[in-house]
Coordinates of C-alpha atoms in Angstrom, one line a residue:
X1 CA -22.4 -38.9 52.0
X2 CA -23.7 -37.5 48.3
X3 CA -25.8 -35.2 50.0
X4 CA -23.0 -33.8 52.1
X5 CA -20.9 -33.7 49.0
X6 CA -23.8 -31.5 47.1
X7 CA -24.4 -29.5 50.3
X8 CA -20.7 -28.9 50.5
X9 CA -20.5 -27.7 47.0
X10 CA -23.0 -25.7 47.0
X11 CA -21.7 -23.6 49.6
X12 CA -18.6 -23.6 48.0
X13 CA -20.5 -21.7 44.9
X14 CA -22.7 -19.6 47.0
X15 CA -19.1 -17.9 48.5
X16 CA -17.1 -17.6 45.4
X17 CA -20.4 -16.1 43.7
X18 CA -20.8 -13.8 46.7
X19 CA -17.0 -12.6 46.8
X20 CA -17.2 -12.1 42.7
X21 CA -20.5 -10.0 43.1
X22 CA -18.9 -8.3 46.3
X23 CA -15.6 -7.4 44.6
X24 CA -17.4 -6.0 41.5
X25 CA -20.3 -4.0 43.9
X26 CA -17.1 -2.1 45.0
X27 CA -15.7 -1.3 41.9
X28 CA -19.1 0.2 41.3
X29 CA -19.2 2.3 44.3
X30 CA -15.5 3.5 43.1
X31 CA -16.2 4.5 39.5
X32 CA -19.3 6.0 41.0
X33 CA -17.7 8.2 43.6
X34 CA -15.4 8.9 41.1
X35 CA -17.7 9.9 38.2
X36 CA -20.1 12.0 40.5
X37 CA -19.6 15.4 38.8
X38 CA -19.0 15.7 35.1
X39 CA -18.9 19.3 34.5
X40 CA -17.2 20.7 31.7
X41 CA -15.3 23.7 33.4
X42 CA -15.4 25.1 37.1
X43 CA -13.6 27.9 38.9
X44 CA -13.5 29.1 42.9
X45 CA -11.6 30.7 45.3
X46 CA -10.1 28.4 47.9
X47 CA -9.3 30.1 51.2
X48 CA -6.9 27.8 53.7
X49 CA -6.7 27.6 56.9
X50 CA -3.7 25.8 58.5
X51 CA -3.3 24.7 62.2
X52 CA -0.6 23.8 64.0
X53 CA 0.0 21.2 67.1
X54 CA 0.2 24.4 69.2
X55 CA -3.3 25.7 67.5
X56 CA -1.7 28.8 65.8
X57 CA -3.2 29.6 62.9
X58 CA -1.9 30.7 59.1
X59 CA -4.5 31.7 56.3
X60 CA -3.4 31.6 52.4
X61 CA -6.0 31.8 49.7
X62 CA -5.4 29.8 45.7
X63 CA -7.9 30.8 43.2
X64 CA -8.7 27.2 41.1
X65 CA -9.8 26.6 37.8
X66 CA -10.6 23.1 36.6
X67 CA -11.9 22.2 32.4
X68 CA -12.1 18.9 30.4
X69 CA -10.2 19.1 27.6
X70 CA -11.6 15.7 25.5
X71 CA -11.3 13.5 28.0
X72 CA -8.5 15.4 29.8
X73 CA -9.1 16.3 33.4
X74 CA -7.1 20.2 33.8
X75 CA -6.6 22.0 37.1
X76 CA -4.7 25.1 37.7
X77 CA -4.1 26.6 41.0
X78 CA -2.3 29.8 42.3
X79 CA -1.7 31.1 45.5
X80 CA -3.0 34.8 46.0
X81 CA -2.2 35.3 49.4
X82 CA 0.3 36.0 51.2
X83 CA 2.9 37.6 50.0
X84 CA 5.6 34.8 50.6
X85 CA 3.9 32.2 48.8
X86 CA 2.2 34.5 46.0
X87 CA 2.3 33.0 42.5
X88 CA 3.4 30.0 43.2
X89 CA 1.7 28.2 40.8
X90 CA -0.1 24.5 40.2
X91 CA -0.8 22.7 37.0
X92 CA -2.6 18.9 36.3
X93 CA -3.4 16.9 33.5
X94 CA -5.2 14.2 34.2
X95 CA -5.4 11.3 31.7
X96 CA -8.4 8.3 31.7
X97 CA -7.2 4.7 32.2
X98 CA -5.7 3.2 29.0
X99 CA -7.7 1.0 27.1
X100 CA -5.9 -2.0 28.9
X101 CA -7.0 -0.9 32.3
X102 CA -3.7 0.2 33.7
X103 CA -2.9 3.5 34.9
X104 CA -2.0 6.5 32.8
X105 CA 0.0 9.1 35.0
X106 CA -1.1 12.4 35.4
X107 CA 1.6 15.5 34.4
X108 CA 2.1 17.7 37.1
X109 CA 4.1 20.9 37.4
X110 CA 4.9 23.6 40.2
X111 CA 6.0 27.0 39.4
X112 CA 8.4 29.0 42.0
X113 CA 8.3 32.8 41.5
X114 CA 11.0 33.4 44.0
X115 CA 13.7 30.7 42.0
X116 CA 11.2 31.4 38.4
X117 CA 11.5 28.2 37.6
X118 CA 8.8 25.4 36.8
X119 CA 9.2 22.0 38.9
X120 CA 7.8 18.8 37.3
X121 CA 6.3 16.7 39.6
X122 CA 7.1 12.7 39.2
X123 CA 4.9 10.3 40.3
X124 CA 7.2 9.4 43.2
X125 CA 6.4 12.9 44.7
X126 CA 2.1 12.4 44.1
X127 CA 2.1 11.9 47.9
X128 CA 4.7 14.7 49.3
X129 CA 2.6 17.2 51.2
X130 CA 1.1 20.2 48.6
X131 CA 3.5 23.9 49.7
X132 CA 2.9 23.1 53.6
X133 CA -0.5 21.7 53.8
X134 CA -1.8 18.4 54.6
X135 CA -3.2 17.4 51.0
X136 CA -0.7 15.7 48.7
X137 CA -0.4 16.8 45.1
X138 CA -2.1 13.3 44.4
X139 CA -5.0 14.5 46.5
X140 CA -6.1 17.3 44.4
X141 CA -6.9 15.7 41.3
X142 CA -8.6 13.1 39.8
X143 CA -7.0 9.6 41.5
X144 CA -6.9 6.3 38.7
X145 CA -9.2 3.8 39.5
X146 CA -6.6 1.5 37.8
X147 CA -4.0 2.7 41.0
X148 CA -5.9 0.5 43.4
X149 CA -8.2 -2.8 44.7
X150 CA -11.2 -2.5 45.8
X151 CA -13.0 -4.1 48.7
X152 CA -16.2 -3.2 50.4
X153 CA -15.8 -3.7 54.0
X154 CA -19.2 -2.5 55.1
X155 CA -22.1 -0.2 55.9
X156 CA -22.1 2.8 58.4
X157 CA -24.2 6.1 58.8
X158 CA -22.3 9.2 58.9
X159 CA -23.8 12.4 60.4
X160 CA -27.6 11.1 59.5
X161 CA -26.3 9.7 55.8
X162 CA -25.8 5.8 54.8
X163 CA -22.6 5.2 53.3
X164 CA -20.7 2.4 52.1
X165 CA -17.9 1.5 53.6
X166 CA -15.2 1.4 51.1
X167 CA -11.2 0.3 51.1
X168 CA -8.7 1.5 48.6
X169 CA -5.7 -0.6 48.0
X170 CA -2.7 1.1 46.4
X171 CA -1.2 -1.5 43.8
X172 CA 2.1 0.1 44.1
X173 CA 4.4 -1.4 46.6
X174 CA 6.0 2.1 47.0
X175 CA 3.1 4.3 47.6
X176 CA 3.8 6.1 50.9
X177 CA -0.4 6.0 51.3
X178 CA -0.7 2.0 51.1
X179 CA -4.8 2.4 51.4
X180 CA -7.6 4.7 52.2
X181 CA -10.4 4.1 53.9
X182 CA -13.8 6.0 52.5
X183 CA -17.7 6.2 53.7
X184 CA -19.1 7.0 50.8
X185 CA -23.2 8.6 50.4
X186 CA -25.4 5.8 48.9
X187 CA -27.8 8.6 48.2
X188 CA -25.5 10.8 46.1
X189 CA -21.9 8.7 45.7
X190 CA -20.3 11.6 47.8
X191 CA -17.4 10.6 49.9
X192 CA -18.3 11.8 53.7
X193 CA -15.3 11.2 55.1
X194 CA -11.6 9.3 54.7
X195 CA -8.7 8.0 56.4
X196 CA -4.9 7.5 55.3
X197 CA -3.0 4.6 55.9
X198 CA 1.1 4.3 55.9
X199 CA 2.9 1.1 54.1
X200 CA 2.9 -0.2 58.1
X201 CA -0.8 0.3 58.3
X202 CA -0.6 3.5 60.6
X203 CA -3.3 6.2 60.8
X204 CA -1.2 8.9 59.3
X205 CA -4.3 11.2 58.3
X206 CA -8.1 11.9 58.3
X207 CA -10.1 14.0 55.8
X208 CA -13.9 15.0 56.8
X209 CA -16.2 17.1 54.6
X210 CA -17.7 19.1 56.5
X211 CA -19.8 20.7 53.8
X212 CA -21.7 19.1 50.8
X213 CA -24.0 20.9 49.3
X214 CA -25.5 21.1 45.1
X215 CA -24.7 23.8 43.2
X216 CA -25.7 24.3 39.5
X217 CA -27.2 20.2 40.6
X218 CA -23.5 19.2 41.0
X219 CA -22.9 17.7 44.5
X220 CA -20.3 19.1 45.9
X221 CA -17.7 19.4 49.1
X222 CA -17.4 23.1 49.4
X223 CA -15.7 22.9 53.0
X224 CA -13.3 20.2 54.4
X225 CA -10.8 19.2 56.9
X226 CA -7.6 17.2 56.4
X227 CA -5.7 16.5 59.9
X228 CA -2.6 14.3 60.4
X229 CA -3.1 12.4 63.0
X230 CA 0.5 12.2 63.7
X231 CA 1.9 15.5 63.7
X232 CA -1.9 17.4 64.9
X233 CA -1.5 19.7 61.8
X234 CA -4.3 20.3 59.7
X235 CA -6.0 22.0 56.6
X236 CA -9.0 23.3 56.0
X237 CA -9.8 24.4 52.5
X238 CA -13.5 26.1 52.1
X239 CA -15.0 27.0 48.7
X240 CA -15.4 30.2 47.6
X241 CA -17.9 31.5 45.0
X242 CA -17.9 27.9 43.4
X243 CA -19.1 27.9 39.7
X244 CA -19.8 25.4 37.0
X245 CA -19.9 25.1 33.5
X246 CA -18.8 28.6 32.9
X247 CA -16.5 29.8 30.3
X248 CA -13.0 29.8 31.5
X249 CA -9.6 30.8 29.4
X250 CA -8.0 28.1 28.3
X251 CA -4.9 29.4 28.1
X252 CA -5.0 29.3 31.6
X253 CA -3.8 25.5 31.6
X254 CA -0.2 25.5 29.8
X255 CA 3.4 26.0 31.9
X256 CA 3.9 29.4 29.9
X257 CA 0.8 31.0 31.3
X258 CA 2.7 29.8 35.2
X259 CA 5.6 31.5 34.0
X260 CA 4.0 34.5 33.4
X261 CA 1.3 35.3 35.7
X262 CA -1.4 35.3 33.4
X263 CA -4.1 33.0 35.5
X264 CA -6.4 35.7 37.9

């Protein structure tokens, strides 16, 4: 009977040591996929692709500019082409995780030419769809590892590379994207590919990188796909003369400069 008892506890110890290490193992892969480039400034021209269910096709193309400002995280984007969406205008702060470990929300504005007025975008609107494509504001900058749980649900290789399977839980109840699913590299901590998942734990959307490649020794996804699964619309956006660590103005990253036209 005591040796039962021992055997029994044992076990017991061996499982809540194993889901401790587990748990902390995929915060690890997180902050890792999260902190894989650290450059200072960087500036491209995205041209976009979008498809319809019918397979018609509509190219725009944004020129981006992304610095860190102390340990601010800025991005800019404007719309070049065409005509009817021209100017309209995108700019993100966002903030590191307070000292506490909860989440410090990222400011967000829009600028319209044709109303000439700047939108601020509330965190209730992170996941709304981005002027027509199929990546949500929240998806084009730098997501709070404090916004969700992490749990590693496995290993998989993905077009020749091992990854980690890893799940990302939102925290908030009201987050139309209750969790993501990402195969992330072991080699480089470069996400491969993702899926999106509704509060009723439907597919709603897929994103595969298409194109990884190191510029300036900065891994990076220069093309990649974003489909909803439920409507067949999807977006590709593909990296244009991608630079790092160059100078960039930065008087790019203020709601004045939006207003008046000023980022090239």
């Amino acid at each position: 009977m005591k040796k039962s008892v021992c055997i029994s506890l044992t076990v017991l110890a061996l499982l809540a040591f194993g889901s401790y290490g587990f748990a902390q193992t995929a915060y690890e892969v997180a902050k890792a996929e999260h902190d894989v480039r650290m450059e200072k400034t960087s500036s491209c021209t995205i041209e976009v692709t979008l498809t319809d269910k019918n397979g018609k096709t509509r190219t725009r193309e944004i020129v981006s500019y992304t610095m860190k400002d102390g340990t601010t995280d800025k991005t800019v984007m404007v719309f070049k082409t065409p005509k009817d969406v021209a100017g309209v205008s995108y700019l993100s702060f966002d903030y590191p995780d307070k000292a506490d470990g909860t989440v410090a929300e990222s400011d967000s504005w829009l600028y319209l030419p044709a109303m000439k007025k700047v939108r601020r975008i509330s965190g209730s609107n992170k996941d709304d769809d981005f002027q027509g494509t199929d990546f949500s504001y929240d998806d084009l900058g730098t997501r709070s590892l404090a916004k969700d749980e992490f749990t590693l649900l496995g290993e998989e290789t993905v077009n020749g590379t091992a990854c980690w399977i890893l799940e990302a839980k939102a925290k908030d109840p009201k987050a139309k994207i209750s969790r993501r699913v990402l195969w992330i590299s072991k080699e480089n901590n470069v996400s491969q590919k993702s899926e999106y998942y509704d509060k009723q734990n439907r597919l709603v959307k897929t994103l595969s990188c298409d194109v990884i490649e190191q510029i300036n020794g900065y891994w990076s996804t220069t093309k990649m796909t974003m489909t909803n699964v439920q409507t067949n619309h999807s977006t590709v956006y593909e990296m244009k003369n991608l630079q790092y660590d160059v100078p960039v103005d930065k008087s790019y990253f203020t709601v004045s400069a939006l207003e008046r036209g000023q980022v090239k």
